[in-house]
Amino acid sequence: MGKLYKDPIGTAQKAAKAIAKITGKDKHDVALVMGSGWISAADALGKPTHEFAVTELPGFPAPTVAGHGGKVRSYKLENKINALVFLGRTHFYEGLGMEPVAHAVRTAVKAGCRTIVLTNACGGINLDYKVGQPVLIKDHISLTAASPLIGADFVDLTDLYSKKLREIVKAEDPSLAEGVYVHWRGPSYETPAEIRMMRTMGADLVGMSTVPEAIAAHALGAQILAISLVTNAAAGVTGEKLNHAEVIAAGKAAADRMGNLLAKVLPKL
Ligand SMILES: O=P(O)(O)O[C@@H]1C[C@H](O)[C@@H](CO)O1
Ligand SMILES: Nc1nc2[nH]cnc2c(=O)[nH]1
């Protein structure tokens, strides 16, 4: 896999070509990356025209995290746009480096997608949030400080989580909150002291994904919409211990609501 990442964009180009071959579609318009427990939300998009294993594409390692399927789906949505859905992702904490973390969104952009929708499961730092609540990401704080970009690629991030796209989604569901997401490398969850630090820094949500994908896709010109599902109160808020099974269960419980929201907004993005 290492040699594939000597040229990450070239490998993404190859994977995009493979998607066009498998699906017979020379262009996809919007891509979704489904976070932990979000897989069943994708079912609300109807019947895919194609579903295949992510490992059929160059540069994709098999997902290793429960709640992350190793599948890609292609959909023809109501207004004829083609949607590419990755049922799962690779995380920075898997130790494979940043290239495989950013590979899916780079592939999606090379397949023609100008809009990337990132979803995730996260911890609620903001005490107003409830478990099962979706939150639109309006900005992020990268506590890993690790970027998928290499070289003099000085990308502006002042509107990384597109305000225009957030307005479109809020028009569909005005009750949606907006928050600041922290990328924590993981795989360990945070300590209560780290959560208090993040709250002091102005963070509302904490997770282990999304940020490198958003940066990599935006660097290639894509507009980003990111939606977090609060699957648990962050460490120290309730005193309860955290576990991944609880994260998956909360994702599944909210799948219908999340799926309906995605199905409504996708064709409008
Ligand atoms: O892929 P996401 O960010 O939804 O998964 C979150 C972060 C970790 O992978 C996992 C921890 O429970 O859930
Ligand atoms: N870092 C982090 N990721 C999560 N994913 C789901 N819940 C959490 C959490 O509390 N912290």
PDB file of C-alpha atoms and ligand atoms in Angstrom:
ATOM      1  CA  MET A   1       0.000   0.000   0.000  1.00  0.00           C
ATOM      2  CA  GLY A   2       2.945   2.278   0.750  1.00  0.00           C
ATOM      3  CA  LYS A   3       3.914   2.823  -2.913  1.00  0.00           C
ATOM      4  CA  LEU A   4       0.317   3.830  -3.773  1.00  0.00           C
ATOM      5  CA  TYR A   5       0.743   6.816  -1.459  1.00  0.00           C
ATOM      6  CA  LYS A   6       3.876   8.135  -3.096  1.00  0.00           C
ATOM      7  CA  ASP A   7       1.347   9.835  -5.400  1.00  0.00           C
ATOM      8  CA  PRO A   8      -1.911  10.200  -3.419  1.00  0.00           C
ATOM      9  CA  ILE A   9      -3.677  12.281  -6.074  1.00  0.00           C
ATOM     10  CA  GLY A  10      -2.628   9.870  -8.836  1.00  0.00           C
ATOM     11  CA  THR A  11      -3.914   6.948  -6.778  1.00  0.00           C
ATOM     12  CA  ALA A  12      -7.204   8.821  -6.187  1.00  0.00           C
ATOM     13  CA  GLN A  13      -7.434   9.338  -9.945  1.00  0.00           C
ATOM     14  CA  LYS A  14      -6.969   5.588 -10.493  1.00  0.00           C
ATOM     15  CA  ALA A  15      -9.644   4.785  -7.897  1.00  0.00           C
ATOM     16  CA  ALA A  16     -12.024   7.288  -9.526  1.00  0.00           C
ATOM     17  CA  LYS A  17     -11.495   5.588 -12.895  1.00  0.00           C
ATOM     18  CA  ALA A  18     -12.279   2.231 -11.274  1.00  0.00           C
ATOM     19  CA  ILE A  19     -15.543   3.670  -9.869  1.00  0.00           C
ATOM     20  CA  ALA A  20     -16.517   4.942 -13.327  1.00  0.00           C
ATOM     21  CA  LYS A  21     -15.814   1.486 -14.762  1.00  0.00           C
ATOM     22  CA  ILE A  22     -17.769  -0.389 -12.079  1.00  0.00           C
ATOM     23  CA  THR A  23     -20.771   1.970 -12.132  1.00  0.00           C
ATOM     24  CA  GLY A  24     -20.795   2.978 -15.793  1.00  0.00           C
ATOM     25  CA  LYS A  25     -21.137   6.590 -14.578  1.00  0.00           C
ATOM     26  CA  ASP A  26     -18.352   8.869 -15.813  1.00  0.00           C
ATOM     27  CA  LYS A  27     -19.224  11.464 -13.164  1.00  0.00           C
ATOM     28  CA  HIS A  28     -20.563  11.548  -9.621  1.00  0.00           C
ATOM     29  CA  ASP A  29     -21.777  14.861  -8.183  1.00  0.00           C
ATOM     30  CA  VAL A  30     -21.899  14.506  -4.400  1.00  0.00           C
ATOM     31  CA  ALA A  31     -20.184  12.120  -1.991  1.00  0.00           C
ATOM     32  CA  LEU A  32     -21.073  11.030   1.534  1.00  0.00           C
ATOM     33  CA  VAL A  33     -18.793   9.466   4.109  1.00  0.00           C
ATOM     34  CA  MET A  34     -20.794   7.614   6.770  1.00  0.00           C
ATOM     35  CA  GLY A  35     -19.423   7.650  10.313  1.00  0.00           C
ATOM     36  CA  SER A  36     -19.693   5.041  13.052  1.00  0.00           C
ATOM     37  CA  GLY A  37     -23.221   3.731  13.244  1.00  0.00           C
ATOM     38  CA  TRP A  38     -24.423   5.865  10.307  1.00  0.00           C
ATOM     39  CA  ILE A  39     -24.528   2.975   7.811  1.00  0.00           C
ATOM     40  CA  SER A  40     -28.263   2.320   8.151  1.00  0.00           C
ATOM     41  CA  ALA A  41     -28.929   6.046   7.599  1.00  0.00           C
ATOM     42  CA  ALA A  42     -27.696   5.514   4.026  1.00  0.00           C
ATOM     43  CA  ASP A  43     -30.598   3.114   3.451  1.00  0.00           C
ATOM     44  CA  ALA A  44     -32.962   6.127   3.428  1.00  0.00           C
ATOM     45  CA  LEU A  45     -31.418   7.126   0.088  1.00  0.00           C
ATOM     46  CA  GLY A  46     -33.308   4.287  -1.570  1.00  0.00           C
ATOM     47  CA  LYS A  47     -31.920   1.485  -3.691  1.00  0.00           C
ATOM     48  CA  PRO A  48     -28.355   2.017  -4.884  1.00  0.00           C
ATOM     49  CA  THR A  49     -27.613   1.396  -8.563  1.00  0.00           C
ATOM     50  CA  HIS A  50     -24.358  -0.278  -7.485  1.00  0.00           C
ATOM     51  CA  GLU A  51     -22.731  -1.557  -4.298  1.00  0.00           C
ATOM     52  CA  PHE A  52     -19.204  -2.946  -4.155  1.00  0.00           C
ATOM     53  CA  ALA A  53     -16.354  -3.579  -1.740  1.00  0.00           C
ATOM     54  CA  VAL A  54     -14.076  -0.618  -1.100  1.00  0.00           C
ATOM     55  CA  THR A  55     -11.110  -2.945  -1.520  1.00  0.00           C
ATOM     56  CA  GLU A  56     -12.006  -3.275  -5.227  1.00  0.00           C
ATOM     57  CA  LEU A  57     -10.559   0.231  -5.587  1.00  0.00           C
ATOM     58  CA  PRO A  58      -6.858   1.112  -5.630  1.00  0.00           C
ATOM     59  CA  GLY A  59      -5.521   2.538  -2.366  1.00  0.00           C
ATOM     60  CA  PHE A  60      -8.340   1.558   0.000  1.00  0.00           C
ATOM     61  CA  PRO A  61      -7.420  -0.575   3.007  1.00  0.00           C
ATOM     62  CA  ALA A  62     -10.261  -2.689   4.443  1.00  0.00           C
ATOM     63  CA  PRO A  63     -11.926  -0.795   7.331  1.00  0.00           C
ATOM     64  CA  THR A  64     -10.942  -2.164  10.727  1.00  0.00           C
ATOM     65  CA  VAL A  65     -13.419  -0.369  13.012  1.00  0.00           C
ATOM     66  CA  ALA A  66     -16.744  -1.891  14.090  1.00  0.00           C
ATOM     67  CA  GLY A  67     -19.589   0.167  12.663  1.00  0.00           C
ATOM     68  CA  HIS A  68     -17.660   0.872   9.504  1.00  0.00           C
ATOM     69  CA  GLY A  69     -18.722  -1.242   6.522  1.00  0.00           C
ATOM     70  CA  GLY A  70     -16.192  -1.787   3.773  1.00  0.00           C
ATOM     71  CA  LYS A  71     -18.665  -0.906   1.031  1.00  0.00           C
ATOM     72  CA  VAL A  72     -19.193   1.854  -1.516  1.00  0.00           C
ATOM     73  CA  ARG A  73     -22.619   2.590  -3.019  1.00  0.00           C
ATOM     74  CA  SER A  74     -23.624   4.639  -6.047  1.00  0.00           C
ATOM     75  CA  TYR A  75     -27.105   6.189  -6.150  1.00  0.00           C
ATOM     76  CA  LYS A  76     -29.075   8.047  -8.818  1.00  0.00           C
ATOM     77  CA  LEU A  77     -30.969  10.599  -6.714  1.00  0.00           C
ATOM     78  CA  GLU A  78     -34.341  12.179  -7.575  1.00  0.00           C
ATOM     79  CA  ASN A  79     -32.915  15.047  -9.606  1.00  0.00           C
ATOM     80  CA  LYS A  80     -30.680  12.697 -11.564  1.00  0.00           C
ATOM     81  CA  ILE A  81     -27.548  13.543  -9.624  1.00  0.00           C
ATOM     82  CA  ASN A  82     -25.163  10.706  -8.896  1.00  0.00           C
ATOM     83  CA  ALA A  83     -24.234  10.218  -5.238  1.00  0.00           C
ATOM     84  CA  LEU A  84     -21.242   8.194  -4.053  1.00  0.00           C
ATOM     85  CA  VAL A  85     -21.575   6.831  -0.497  1.00  0.00           C
ATOM     86  CA  PHE A  86     -18.665   5.381   1.482  1.00  0.00           C
ATOM     87  CA  LEU A  87     -20.072   3.132   4.215  1.00  0.00           C
ATOM     88  CA  GLY A  88     -17.156   3.660   6.537  1.00  0.00           C
ATOM     89  CA  ARG A  89     -13.763   5.339   6.629  1.00  0.00           C
ATOM     90  CA  THR A  90     -10.141   4.900   7.687  1.00  0.00           C
ATOM     91  CA  HIS A  91      -9.117   6.778  10.849  1.00  0.00           C
ATOM     92  CA  PHE A  92      -5.803   8.428  11.694  1.00  0.00           C
ATOM     93  CA  TYR A  93      -5.610   6.262  14.837  1.00  0.00           C
ATOM     94  CA  GLU A  94      -5.380   3.132  12.652  1.00  0.00           C
ATOM     95  CA  GLY A  95      -1.732   4.062  12.201  1.00  0.00           C
ATOM     96  CA  LEU A  96      -1.654   3.894   8.391  1.00  0.00           C
ATOM     97  CA  GLY A  97      -0.789   7.593   8.063  1.00  0.00           C
ATOM     98  CA  MET A  98      -2.857  10.437   6.653  1.00  0.00           C
ATOM     99  CA  GLU A  99      -3.036   9.335   3.008  1.00  0.00           C
ATOM    100  CA  PRO A 100      -5.526   6.471   3.504  1.00  0.00           C
ATOM    101  CA  VAL A 101      -7.588   8.745   5.794  1.00  0.00           C
ATOM    102  CA  ALA A 102      -7.956  11.301   2.979  1.00  0.00           C
ATOM    103  CA  HIS A 103      -8.118   8.790   0.112  1.00  0.00           C
ATOM    104  CA  ALA A 104     -11.905   8.364  -0.078  1.00  0.00           C
ATOM    105  CA  VAL A 105     -12.655  12.083  -0.385  1.00  0.00           C
ATOM    106  CA  ARG A 106      -9.778  12.623  -2.829  1.00  0.00           C
ATOM    107  CA  THR A 107     -11.196   9.772  -4.911  1.00  0.00           C
ATOM    108  CA  ALA A 108     -14.685  11.315  -4.731  1.00  0.00           C
ATOM    109  CA  VAL A 109     -13.400  14.701  -5.958  1.00  0.00           C
ATOM    110  CA  LYS A 110     -11.500  12.997  -8.781  1.00  0.00           C
ATOM    111  CA  ALA A 111     -14.742  11.148  -9.630  1.00  0.00           C
ATOM    112  CA  GLY A 112     -16.347  14.562 -10.186  1.00  0.00           C
ATOM    113  CA  CYS A 113     -17.883  15.337  -6.782  1.00  0.00           C
ATOM    114  CA  ARG A 114     -17.899  19.051  -5.971  1.00  0.00           C
ATOM    115  CA  THR A 115     -19.720  18.563  -2.663  1.00  0.00           C
ATOM    116  CA  ILE A 116     -18.538  16.244   0.100  1.00  0.00           C
ATOM    117  CA  VAL A 117     -20.832  15.408   3.039  1.00  0.00           C
ATOM    118  CA  LEU A 118     -18.966  14.061   6.066  1.00  0.00           C
ATOM    119  CA  THR A 119     -20.814  12.436   8.957  1.00  0.00           C
ATOM    120  CA  ASN A 120     -19.470  11.135  12.227  1.00  0.00           C
ATOM    121  CA  ALA A 121     -20.282   9.975  15.732  1.00  0.00           C
ATOM    122  CA  CYS A 122     -18.894  12.192  18.442  1.00  0.00           C
ATOM    123  CA  GLY A 123     -18.890  13.145  22.082  1.00  0.00           C
ATOM    124  CA  GLY A 124     -20.976  16.086  23.259  1.00  0.00           C
ATOM    125  CA  ILE A 125     -18.861  18.709  25.028  1.00  0.00           C
ATOM    126  CA  ASN A 126     -21.504  21.443  24.916  1.00  0.00           C
ATOM    127  CA  LEU A 127     -23.746  20.736  27.909  1.00  0.00           C
ATOM    128  CA  ASP A 128     -26.861  21.777  25.962  1.00  0.00           C
ATOM    129  CA  TYR A 129     -26.460  18.818  23.590  1.00  0.00           C
ATOM    130  CA  LYS A 130     -28.399  15.587  24.048  1.00  0.00           C
ATOM    131  CA  VAL A 131     -27.397  12.071  23.001  1.00  0.00           C
ATOM    132  CA  GLY A 132     -28.953  11.379  19.584  1.00  0.00           C
ATOM    133  CA  GLN A 133     -28.774  15.043  18.534  1.00  0.00           C
ATOM    134  CA  PRO A 134     -27.318  15.919  15.120  1.00  0.00           C
ATOM    135  CA  VAL A 135     -25.136  19.046  14.990  1.00  0.00           C
ATOM    136  CA  LEU A 136     -23.856  20.880  11.908  1.00  0.00           C
ATOM    137  CA  ILE A 137     -20.111  21.454  12.135  1.00  0.00           C
ATOM    138  CA  LYS A 138     -19.376  25.158  11.587  1.00  0.00           C
ATOM    139  CA  ASP A 139     -15.647  25.061  12.360  1.00  0.00           C
ATOM    140  CA  HIS A 140     -12.993  22.739  13.771  1.00  0.00           C
ATOM    141  CA  ILE A 141      -9.988  22.662  16.099  1.00  0.00           C
ATOM    142  CA  SER A 142      -7.365  20.123  15.075  1.00  0.00           C
ATOM    143  CA  LEU A 143      -5.704  18.802  18.212  1.00  0.00           C
ATOM    144  CA  THR A 144      -3.693  16.299  16.206  1.00  0.00           C
ATOM    145  CA  ALA A 145      -2.215  19.182  14.180  1.00  0.00           C
ATOM    146  CA  ALA A 146      -1.530  16.500  11.566  1.00  0.00           C
ATOM    147  CA  SER A 147      -2.560  17.573   8.068  1.00  0.00           C
ATOM    148  CA  PRO A 148      -3.199  15.423   4.980  1.00  0.00           C
ATOM    149  CA  LEU A 149      -1.494  18.160   2.930  1.00  0.00           C
ATOM    150  CA  ILE A 150       2.197  18.068   2.069  1.00  0.00           C
ATOM    151  CA  GLY A 151       4.267  20.899   0.606  1.00  0.00           C
ATOM    152  CA  ALA A 152       3.461  24.536  -0.085  1.00  0.00           C
ATOM    153  CA  ASP A 153      -0.288  23.882  -0.259  1.00  0.00           C
ATOM    154  CA  PHE A 154      -1.394  26.950   1.732  1.00  0.00           C
ATOM    155  CA  VAL A 155      -5.156  26.331   1.728  1.00  0.00           C
ATOM    156  CA  ASP A 156      -7.589  28.877   3.172  1.00  0.00           C
ATOM    157  CA  LEU A 157      -9.946  27.298   5.733  1.00  0.00           C
ATOM    158  CA  THR A 158     -11.997  30.343   6.741  1.00  0.00           C
ATOM    159  CA  ASP A 159     -15.149  28.916   5.124  1.00  0.00           C
ATOM    160  CA  LEU A 160     -14.173  25.250   5.220  1.00  0.00           C
ATOM    161  CA  TYR A 161     -17.611  24.110   6.468  1.00  0.00           C
ATOM    162  CA  SER A 162     -19.597  25.964   3.837  1.00  0.00           C
ATOM    163  CA  LYS A 163     -21.990  28.506   5.342  1.00  0.00           C
ATOM    164  CA  LYS A 164     -24.119  28.264   2.185  1.00  0.00           C
ATOM    165  CA  LEU A 165     -24.576  24.512   2.594  1.00  0.00           C
ATOM    166  CA  ARG A 166     -25.351  24.884   6.304  1.00  0.00           C
ATOM    167  CA  GLU A 167     -28.066  27.420   5.453  1.00  0.00           C
ATOM    168  CA  ILE A 168     -29.604  24.965   2.958  1.00  0.00           C
ATOM    169  CA  VAL A 169     -29.712  22.245   5.617  1.00  0.00           C
ATOM    170  CA  LYS A 170     -31.078  24.583   8.290  1.00  0.00           C
ATOM    171  CA  ALA A 171     -33.838  25.637   5.896  1.00  0.00           C
ATOM    172  CA  GLU A 172     -34.903  21.976   5.949  1.00  0.00           C
ATOM    173  CA  ASP A 173     -34.505  21.603   9.714  1.00  0.00           C
ATOM    174  CA  PRO A 174     -34.262  24.952  11.569  1.00  0.00           C
ATOM    175  CA  SER A 175     -33.862  23.111  14.878  1.00  0.00           C
ATOM    176  CA  LEU A 176     -30.331  22.019  13.959  1.00  0.00           C
ATOM    177  CA  ALA A 177     -27.557  23.422  16.170  1.00  0.00           C
ATOM    178  CA  GLU A 178     -24.115  24.373  14.834  1.00  0.00           C
ATOM    179  CA  GLY A 179     -20.919  23.596  16.679  1.00  0.00           C
ATOM    180  CA  VAL A 180     -17.133  23.478  16.719  1.00  0.00           C
ATOM    181  CA  TYR A 181     -15.659  19.975  16.330  1.00  0.00           C
ATOM    182  CA  VAL A 182     -12.319  18.900  17.781  1.00  0.00           C
ATOM    183  CA  HIS A 183     -10.289  16.230  16.011  1.00  0.00           C
ATOM    184  CA  TRP A 184      -8.741  14.037  18.726  1.00  0.00           C
ATOM    185  CA  ARG A 185      -6.330  11.426  17.380  1.00  0.00           C
ATOM    186  CA  GLY A 186      -7.651   8.600  19.568  1.00  0.00           C
ATOM    187  CA  PRO A 187      -8.147   5.655  19.758  1.00  0.00           C
ATOM    188  CA  SER A 188      -8.401   6.339  23.469  1.00  0.00           C
ATOM    189  CA  TYR A 189     -11.253   8.646  24.388  1.00  0.00           C
ATOM    190  CA  GLU A 190     -10.451  11.906  26.209  1.00  0.00           C
ATOM    191  CA  THR A 191      -9.893  12.340  29.914  1.00  0.00           C
ATOM    192  CA  PRO A 192     -12.322  14.599  31.809  1.00  0.00           C
ATOM    193  CA  ALA A 193      -9.522  17.183  32.098  1.00  0.00           C
ATOM    194  CA  GLU A 194      -9.010  17.152  28.325  1.00  0.00           C
ATOM    195  CA  ILE A 195     -12.733  17.674  27.774  1.00  0.00           C
ATOM    196  CA  ARG A 196     -12.672  20.628  30.183  1.00  0.00           C
ATOM    197  CA  MET A 197      -9.711  22.024  28.219  1.00  0.00           C
ATOM    198  CA  MET A 198     -11.568  21.627  24.920  1.00  0.00           C
ATOM    199  CA  ARG A 199     -14.687  23.323  26.327  1.00  0.00           C
ATOM    200  CA  THR A 200     -12.485  26.218  27.487  1.00  0.00           C
ATOM    201  CA  MET A 201     -11.043  26.408  23.969  1.00  0.00           C
ATOM    202  CA  GLY A 202     -14.577  26.845  22.573  1.00  0.00           C
ATOM    203  CA  ALA A 203     -15.247  23.304  21.372  1.00  0.00           C
ATOM    204  CA  ASP A 204     -18.742  21.773  21.309  1.00  0.00           C
ATOM    205  CA  LEU A 205     -18.025  18.297  19.882  1.00  0.00           C
ATOM    206  CA  VAL A 206     -15.109  15.844  19.943  1.00  0.00           C
ATOM    207  CA  GLY A 207     -14.389  13.002  17.539  1.00  0.00           C
ATOM    208  CA  MET A 208     -11.639  11.082  15.785  1.00  0.00           C
ATOM    209  CA  SER A 209     -12.264  11.740  12.109  1.00  0.00           C
ATOM    210  CA  THR A 210     -13.724  14.271   9.627  1.00  0.00           C
ATOM    211  CA  VAL A 211     -11.097  17.046   9.905  1.00  0.00           C
ATOM    212  CA  PRO A 212      -8.379  15.547   7.641  1.00  0.00           C
ATOM    213  CA  GLU A 213     -11.047  14.594   5.085  1.00  0.00           C
ATOM    214  CA  ALA A 214     -12.526  18.089   5.102  1.00  0.00           C
ATOM    215  CA  ILE A 215      -9.106  19.716   4.613  1.00  0.00           C
ATOM    216  CA  ALA A 216      -8.046  17.299   1.851  1.00  0.00           C
ATOM    217  CA  ALA A 217     -11.307  17.666  -0.092  1.00  0.00           C
ATOM    218  CA  HIS A 218     -11.375  21.452   0.267  1.00  0.00           C
ATOM    219  CA  ALA A 219      -7.774  21.635  -0.935  1.00  0.00           C
ATOM    220  CA  LEU A 220      -9.016  19.989  -4.143  1.00  0.00           C
ATOM    221  CA  GLY A 221     -11.797  22.593  -4.499  1.00  0.00           C
ATOM    222  CA  ALA A 222     -14.755  20.737  -2.978  1.00  0.00           C
ATOM    223  CA  GLN A 223     -17.344  22.388  -0.710  1.00  0.00           C
ATOM    224  CA  ILE A 224     -17.872  20.631   2.596  1.00  0.00           C
ATOM    225  CA  LEU A 225     -20.910  19.855   4.718  1.00  0.00           C
ATOM    226  CA  ALA A 226     -20.187  17.997   7.957  1.00  0.00           C
ATOM    227  CA  ILE A 227     -22.779  16.606  10.376  1.00  0.00           C
ATOM    228  CA  SER A 228     -21.966  15.134  13.764  1.00  0.00           C
ATOM    229  CA  LEU A 229     -24.264  12.837  15.688  1.00  0.00           C
ATOM    230  CA  VAL A 230     -23.795  13.189  19.438  1.00  0.00           C
ATOM    231  CA  THR A 231     -23.628   9.539  20.488  1.00  0.00           C
ATOM    232  CA  ASN A 232     -22.507  10.129  24.066  1.00  0.00           C
ATOM    233  CA  ALA A 233     -21.775  12.850  26.589  1.00  0.00           C
ATOM    234  CA  ALA A 234     -18.037  13.555  26.478  1.00  0.00           C
ATOM    235  CA  ALA A 235     -15.800  12.121  29.197  1.00  0.00           C
ATOM    236  CA  GLY A 236     -16.428  13.579  32.631  1.00  0.00           C
ATOM    237  CA  VAL A 237     -19.818  15.118  31.814  1.00  0.00           C
ATOM    238  CA  THR A 238     -21.903  12.336  33.379  1.00  0.00           C
ATOM    239  CA  GLY A 239     -19.127  10.389  35.083  1.00  0.00           C
ATOM    240  CA  GLU A 240     -20.146   7.353  32.980  1.00  0.00           C
ATOM    241  CA  LYS A 241     -17.447   5.339  31.223  1.00  0.00           C
ATOM    242  CA  LEU A 242     -17.341   5.576  27.401  1.00  0.00           C
ATOM    243  CA  ASN A 243     -17.442   2.647  24.991  1.00  0.00           C
ATOM    244  CA  HIS A 244     -17.698   2.122  21.251  1.00  0.00           C
ATOM    245  CA  ALA A 245     -20.702  -0.207  21.493  1.00  0.00           C
ATOM    246  CA  GLU A 246     -22.676   2.700  22.994  1.00  0.00           C
ATOM    247  CA  VAL A 247     -21.531   4.896  20.119  1.00  0.00           C
ATOM    248  CA  ILE A 248     -22.733   2.388  17.518  1.00  0.00           C
ATOM    249  CA  ALA A 249     -26.048   1.857  19.312  1.00  0.00           C
ATOM    250  CA  ALA A 250     -26.735   5.605  19.487  1.00  0.00           C
ATOM    251  CA  GLY A 251     -25.896   5.907  15.788  1.00  0.00           C
ATOM    252  CA  LYS A 252     -28.317   3.113  14.919  1.00  0.00           C
ATOM    253  CA  ALA A 253     -31.066   4.624  17.088  1.00  0.00           C
ATOM    254  CA  ALA A 254     -30.795   7.935  15.218  1.00  0.00           C
ATOM    255  CA  ALA A 255     -30.404   6.353  11.773  1.00  0.00           C
ATOM    256  CA  ASP A 256     -33.963   7.009  10.579  1.00  0.00           C
ATOM    257  CA  ARG A 257     -33.865  10.710  11.474  1.00  0.00           C
ATOM    258  CA  MET A 258     -30.382  11.132   9.992  1.00  0.00           C
ATOM    259  CA  GLY A 259     -31.311   9.203   6.860  1.00  0.00           C
ATOM    260  CA  ASN A 260     -34.421  11.304   6.270  1.00  0.00           C
ATOM    261  CA  LEU A 261     -32.426  14.507   6.725  1.00  0.00           C
ATOM    262  CA  LEU A 262     -29.743  13.358   4.253  1.00  0.00           C
ATOM    263  CA  ALA A 263     -32.345  12.200   1.713  1.00  0.00           C
ATOM    264  CA  LYS A 264     -34.062  15.621   1.924  1.00  0.00           C
ATOM    265  CA  VAL A 265     -30.980  17.809   1.651  1.00  0.00           C
ATOM    266  CA  LEU A 266     -28.669  15.837  -0.681  1.00  0.00           C
ATOM    267  CA  PRO A 267     -30.458  16.771  -3.917  1.00  0.00           C
ATOM    268  CA  LYS A 268     -30.391  20.448  -2.836  1.00  0.00           C
ATOM    269  CA  LEU A 269     -26.649  20.754  -2.148  1.00  0.00           C
TER     270      LEU A 269
HETATM  271  O1  LIG B   1     -15.916   7.524  12.101  1.00  0.00           O
HETATM  272  P1  LIG B   1     -16.420   8.218  13.309  1.00  0.00           P
HETATM  273  O2  LIG B   1     -15.675   9.510  13.618  1.00  0.00           O
HETATM  274  O3  LIG B   1     -17.899   8.404  13.272  1.00  0.00           O
HETATM  275  O4  LIG B   1     -16.149   7.232  14.567  1.00  0.00           O
HETATM  276  C1  LIG B   1     -16.106   7.701  15.897  1.00  0.00           C
HETATM  277  C2  LIG B   1     -14.687   8.012  16.206  1.00  0.00           C
HETATM  278  C3  LIG B   1     -14.134   6.650  16.516  1.00  0.00           C
HETATM  279  O5  LIG B   1     -13.787   5.993  15.343  1.00  0.00           O
HETATM  280  C4  LIG B   1     -15.304   5.946  17.168  1.00  0.00           C
HETATM  281  C5  LIG B   1     -15.146   5.991  18.671  1.00  0.00           C
HETATM  282  O6  LIG B   1     -16.265   5.375  19.289  1.00  0.00           O
HETATM  283  O7  LIG B   1     -16.462   6.657  16.775  1.00  0.00           O
HETATM  284  N1  LIG B   2     -12.847  11.429  20.508  1.00  0.00           N
HETATM  285  C1  LIG B   2     -14.098  10.968  20.662  1.00  0.00           C
HETATM  286  N2  LIG B   2     -14.689  10.331  19.620  1.00  0.00           N
HETATM  287  C2  LIG B   2     -15.940   9.871  19.813  1.00  0.00           C
HETATM  288  N3  LIG B   2     -16.776   9.208  18.958  1.00  0.00           N
HETATM  289  C3  LIG B   2     -17.931   8.978  19.597  1.00  0.00           C
HETATM  290  N4  LIG B   2     -17.888   9.464  20.869  1.00  0.00           N
HETATM  291  C4  LIG B   2     -16.645  10.024  21.018  1.00  0.00           C
HETATM  292  C5  LIG B   2     -16.001  10.708  22.103  1.00  0.00           C
HETATM  293  O1  LIG B   2     -16.542  10.895  23.194  1.00  0.00           O
HETATM  294  N5  LIG B   2     -14.722  11.163  21.866  1.00  0.00           N
END
